[in-house]
C-alpha atoms as a PDB file:
ATOM      1  CA  MET A   1     -90.122  62.533 -28.118  1.00  0.00           C
ATOM      2  CA  THR A   2     -90.414  65.279 -25.057  1.00  0.00           C
ATOM      3  CA  ARG A   3     -88.846  67.995 -25.243  1.00  0.00           C
ATOM      4  CA  ARG A   4     -87.245  67.218 -22.852  1.00  0.00           C
ATOM      5  CA  GLY A   5     -86.018  63.909 -23.744  1.00  0.00           C
ATOM      6  CA  ALA A   6     -84.846  65.393 -27.258  1.00  0.00           C
ATOM      7  CA  GLU A   7     -83.100  68.324 -24.869  1.00  0.00           C
ATOM      8  CA  ASP A   8     -80.653  65.660 -22.639  1.00  0.00           C
ATOM      9  CA  ARG A   9     -80.142  63.535 -25.702  1.00  0.00           C
ATOM     10  CA  ARG A  10     -78.289  66.770 -27.269  1.00  0.00           C
ATOM     11  CA  ARG A  11     -76.743  67.382 -23.209  1.00  0.00           C
ATOM     12  CA  ALA A  12     -75.926  64.101 -23.283  1.00  0.00           C
ATOM     13  CA  GLY A  13     -74.029  63.900 -27.486  1.00  0.00           C
ATOM     14  CA  ARG A  14     -72.420  67.241 -26.423  1.00  0.00           C
ATOM     15  CA  ALA A  15     -70.680  65.621 -23.337  1.00  0.00           C
ATOM     16  CA  GLY A  16     -69.805  62.733 -25.850  1.00  0.00           C
ATOM     17  CA  ARG A  17     -68.089  65.130 -27.874  1.00  0.00           C
ATOM     18  CA  ARG A  18     -66.269  66.953 -25.533  1.00  0.00           C
ATOM     19  CA  ALA A  19     -65.079  63.624 -23.280  1.00  0.00           C
ATOM     20  CA  GLU A  20     -63.861  62.361 -26.955  1.00  0.00           C
ATOM     21  CA  TRP A  21     -62.041  65.473 -27.340  1.00  0.00           C
ATOM     22  CA  ILE A  22     -60.204  65.542 -23.938  1.00  0.00           C
ATOM     23  CA  ALA A  23     -59.504  61.487 -24.975  1.00  0.00           C
ATOM     24  CA  ALA A  24     -57.820  62.752 -27.925  1.00  0.00           C
ATOM     25  CA  ALA A  25     -55.769  65.348 -26.398  1.00  0.00           C
ATOM     26  CA  LEU A  26     -54.293  63.384 -23.553  1.00  0.00           C
ATOM     27  CA  LEU A  27     -53.164  60.088 -26.051  1.00  0.00           C
ATOM     28  CA  VAL A  28     -51.501  63.205 -28.211  1.00  0.00           C
ATOM     29  CA  ALA A  29     -49.896  64.334 -25.499  1.00  0.00           C
ATOM     30  CA  LYS A  30     -48.676  60.740 -24.359  1.00  0.00           C
ATOM     31  CA  GLY A  31     -47.601  60.263 -27.971  1.00  0.00           C
ATOM     32  CA  TYR A  32     -50.174  58.783 -30.219  1.00  0.00           C
ATOM     33  CA  ARG A  33     -50.869  59.662 -33.583  1.00  0.00           C
ATOM     34  CA  ILE A  34     -54.792  59.661 -33.815  1.00  0.00           C
ATOM     35  CA  LEU A  35     -55.319  57.872 -37.456  1.00  0.00           C
ATOM     36  CA  ALA A  36     -59.327  58.088 -36.700  1.00  0.00           C
ATOM     37  CA  ARG A  37     -62.087  59.452 -34.510  1.00  0.00           C
ATOM     38  CA  SER A  38     -65.586  58.107 -34.333  1.00  0.00           C
ATOM     39  CA  PHE A  39     -65.427  55.421 -36.851  1.00  0.00           C
ATOM     40  CA  THR A  40     -68.270  54.059 -37.804  1.00  0.00           C
ATOM     41  CA  VAL A  41     -69.684  50.587 -39.349  1.00  0.00           C
ATOM     42  CA  SER A  42     -73.185  48.690 -39.322  1.00  0.00           C
ATOM     43  CA  GLY A  43     -72.782  47.306 -36.050  1.00  0.00           C
ATOM     44  CA  GLY A  44     -70.191  48.866 -34.285  1.00  0.00           C
ATOM     45  CA  GLU A  45     -68.047  51.910 -33.570  1.00  0.00           C
ATOM     46  CA  ILE A  46     -65.050  52.809 -31.843  1.00  0.00           C
ATOM     47  CA  ASP A  47     -64.340  55.927 -30.575  1.00  0.00           C
ATOM     48  CA  ILE A  48     -60.934  56.653 -31.267  1.00  0.00           C
ATOM     49  CA  VAL A  49     -58.279  54.875 -33.428  1.00  0.00           C
ATOM     50  CA  ALA A  50     -54.454  55.613 -32.704  1.00  0.00           C
ATOM     51  CA  LEU A  51     -50.934  54.672 -33.290  1.00  0.00           C
ATOM     52  CA  ARG A  52     -48.198  54.801 -31.054  1.00  0.00           C
ATOM     53  CA  GLY A  53     -44.838  52.561 -32.029  1.00  0.00           C
ATOM     54  CA  ASP A  54     -46.040  49.651 -34.164  1.00  0.00           C
ATOM     55  CA  ARG A  55     -49.219  49.211 -31.933  1.00  0.00           C
ATOM     56  CA  ILE A  56     -52.736  50.183 -32.996  1.00  0.00           C
ATOM     57  CA  ALA A  57     -54.931  51.252 -29.944  1.00  0.00           C
ATOM     58  CA  PHE A  58     -58.671  50.750 -30.445  1.00  0.00           C
ATOM     59  CA  VAL A  59     -60.082  53.322 -27.532  1.00  0.00           C
ATOM     60  CA  GLU A  60     -63.561  53.844 -26.230  1.00  0.00           C
ATOM     61  CA  VAL A  61     -63.909  57.028 -23.968  1.00  0.00           C
ATOM     62  CA  LYS A  62     -66.465  56.958 -21.610  1.00  0.00           C
ATOM     63  CA  ALA A  63     -67.557  60.045 -19.094  1.00  0.00           C
ATOM     64  CA  ARG A  64     -69.514  58.899 -16.175  1.00  0.00           C
ATOM     65  CA  ALA A  65     -69.453  60.072 -12.218  1.00  0.00           C
ATOM     66  CA  ASP A  66     -66.582  57.947 -11.056  1.00  0.00           C
ATOM     67  CA  ALA A  67     -63.809  55.425 -13.387  1.00  0.00           C
ATOM     68  CA  GLU A  68     -65.250  52.277 -11.744  1.00  0.00           C
ATOM     69  CA  ALA A  69     -68.782  53.053 -13.666  1.00  0.00           C
ATOM     70  CA  ALA A  70     -66.835  54.405 -16.454  1.00  0.00           C
ATOM     71  CA  LEU A  71     -64.958  51.101 -17.055  1.00  0.00           C
ATOM     72  CA  ALA A  72     -67.710  48.734 -16.279  1.00  0.00           C
ATOM     73  CA  ALA A  73     -69.924  50.269 -18.996  1.00  0.00           C
ATOM     74  CA  ILE A  74     -67.695  48.453 -21.713  1.00  0.00           C
ATOM     75  CA  ASP A  75     -69.452  45.636 -20.987  1.00  0.00           C
ATOM     76  CA  GLY A  76     -69.447  42.198 -23.944  1.00  0.00           C
ATOM     77  CA  PRO A  77     -71.730  43.676 -26.108  1.00  0.00           C
ATOM     78  CA  LYS A  78     -70.093  46.539 -26.365  1.00  0.00           C
ATOM     79  CA  ARG A  79     -66.827  44.739 -26.670  1.00  0.00           C
ATOM     80  CA  ARG A  80     -68.387  42.885 -29.594  1.00  0.00           C
ATOM     81  CA  ARG A  81     -69.214  45.861 -31.581  1.00  0.00           C
ATOM     82  CA  ILE A  82     -66.213  47.714 -30.703  1.00  0.00           C
ATOM     83  CA  ALA A  83     -64.533  44.402 -32.305  1.00  0.00           C
ATOM     84  CA  ARG A  84     -66.811  44.246 -35.307  1.00  0.00           C
ATOM     85  CA  ALA A  85     -65.705  47.987 -36.157  1.00  0.00           C
ATOM     86  CA  ALA A  86     -61.832  47.181 -35.499  1.00  0.00           C
ATOM     87  CA  ALA A  87     -62.400  43.973 -37.780  1.00  0.00           C
ATOM     88  CA  VAL A  88     -63.799  46.760 -40.335  1.00  0.00           C
ATOM     89  CA  TRP A  89     -61.423  49.418 -39.767  1.00  0.00           C
ATOM     90  CA  LEU A  90     -58.121  46.641 -40.112  1.00  0.00           C
ATOM     91  CA  SER A  91     -59.725  45.186 -43.293  1.00  0.00           C
ATOM     92  CA  ARG A  92     -59.716  49.166 -45.139  1.00  0.00           C
ATOM     93  CA  ASN A  93     -56.556  49.477 -43.688  1.00  0.00           C
ATOM     94  CA  ALA A  94     -54.046  46.895 -45.594  1.00  0.00           C
ATOM     95  CA  TRP A  95     -50.654  48.517 -44.284  1.00  0.00           C
ATOM     96  CA  ALA A  96     -51.743  47.970 -40.293  1.00  0.00           C
ATOM     97  CA  SER A  97     -52.237  44.696 -40.886  1.00  0.00           C
ATOM     98  CA  GLY A  98     -48.499  44.087 -39.685  1.00  0.00           C
ATOM     99  CA  HIS A  99     -49.546  45.823 -36.542  1.00  0.00           C
ATOM    100  CA  ALA A 100     -50.219  44.622 -32.699  1.00  0.00           C
ATOM    101  CA  PHE A 101     -53.507  45.576 -31.171  1.00  0.00           C
ATOM    102  CA  ARG A 102     -55.662  46.085 -27.925  1.00  0.00           C
ATOM    103  CA  GLY A 103     -58.343  47.848 -26.746  1.00  0.00           C
ATOM    104  CA  ASP A 104     -58.051  50.730 -24.410  1.00  0.00           C
ATOM    105  CA  ALA A 105     -60.067  52.945 -22.182  1.00  0.00           C
ATOM    106  CA  VAL A 106     -60.214  56.693 -21.432  1.00  0.00           C
ATOM    107  CA  LEU A 107     -62.393  57.622 -18.501  1.00  0.00           C
ATOM    108  CA  VAL A 108     -63.775  60.719 -18.000  1.00  0.00           C
ATOM    109  CA  VAL A 109     -64.228  61.808 -14.970  1.00  0.00           C
ATOM    110  CA  PRO A 110     -66.033  65.314 -13.216  1.00  0.00           C
ATOM    111  CA  ARG A 111     -63.260  66.628 -11.491  1.00  0.00           C
ATOM    112  CA  ARG A 112     -60.392  64.721 -11.935  1.00  0.00           C
ATOM    113  CA  TRP A 113     -57.635  64.345 -15.061  1.00  0.00           C
ATOM    114  CA  PRO A 114     -58.558  61.772 -17.221  1.00  0.00           C
ATOM    115  CA  ARG A 115     -56.832  58.297 -17.411  1.00  0.00           C
ATOM    116  CA  HIS A 116     -55.998  56.628 -20.233  1.00  0.00           C
ATOM    117  CA  VAL A 117     -55.876  52.750 -19.617  1.00  0.00           C
ATOM    118  CA  ALA A 118     -54.175  50.477 -21.626  1.00  0.00           C
ATOM    119  CA  ASP A 119     -55.076  46.797 -22.783  1.00  0.00           C
ATOM    120  CA  ALA A 120     -58.585  47.532 -20.838  1.00  0.00           C
ATOM    121  CA  PHE A 121     -60.345  44.981 -23.122  1.00  0.00           C
ATOM    122  CA  GLU A 122     -59.595  42.203 -25.353  1.00  0.00           C
ATOM    123  CA  VAL A 123     -60.550  42.992 -29.292  1.00  0.00           C
ATOM    124  CA  PRO A 124     -60.904  39.439 -30.463  1.00  0.00           C
ATOM    125  CA  ILE A 125     -61.108  39.706 -34.031  1.00  0.00           C
ATOM    126  CA  GLY A 126     -62.015  36.973 -36.418  1.00  0.00           C
END
């Protein structure tokens, strides 16, 4: 890998972590409790798992130049990876079995407030 490529990856990683921090702060301000961050399993990852009331949100955080591009980046393969990770998370947290769940997104765009999109995508489990 070139030095430039490694530098770009580090920069992208920092931007992603910053966007996830912003998203978590937004969700907490909206009354959510953060249950997990960067939950990773073989074949999938969830940026944030959050709870408000009796609903669990599996949240994908996207930082892009505009909101439409951010939402479009949560495509079919990405949704399947989130669903795989969500199934594992639910299996490891038996207390959550009685809760409803959904796939949310937080879109982080330069010079704009972050936008929380509830029910942004389906999370097919099973």
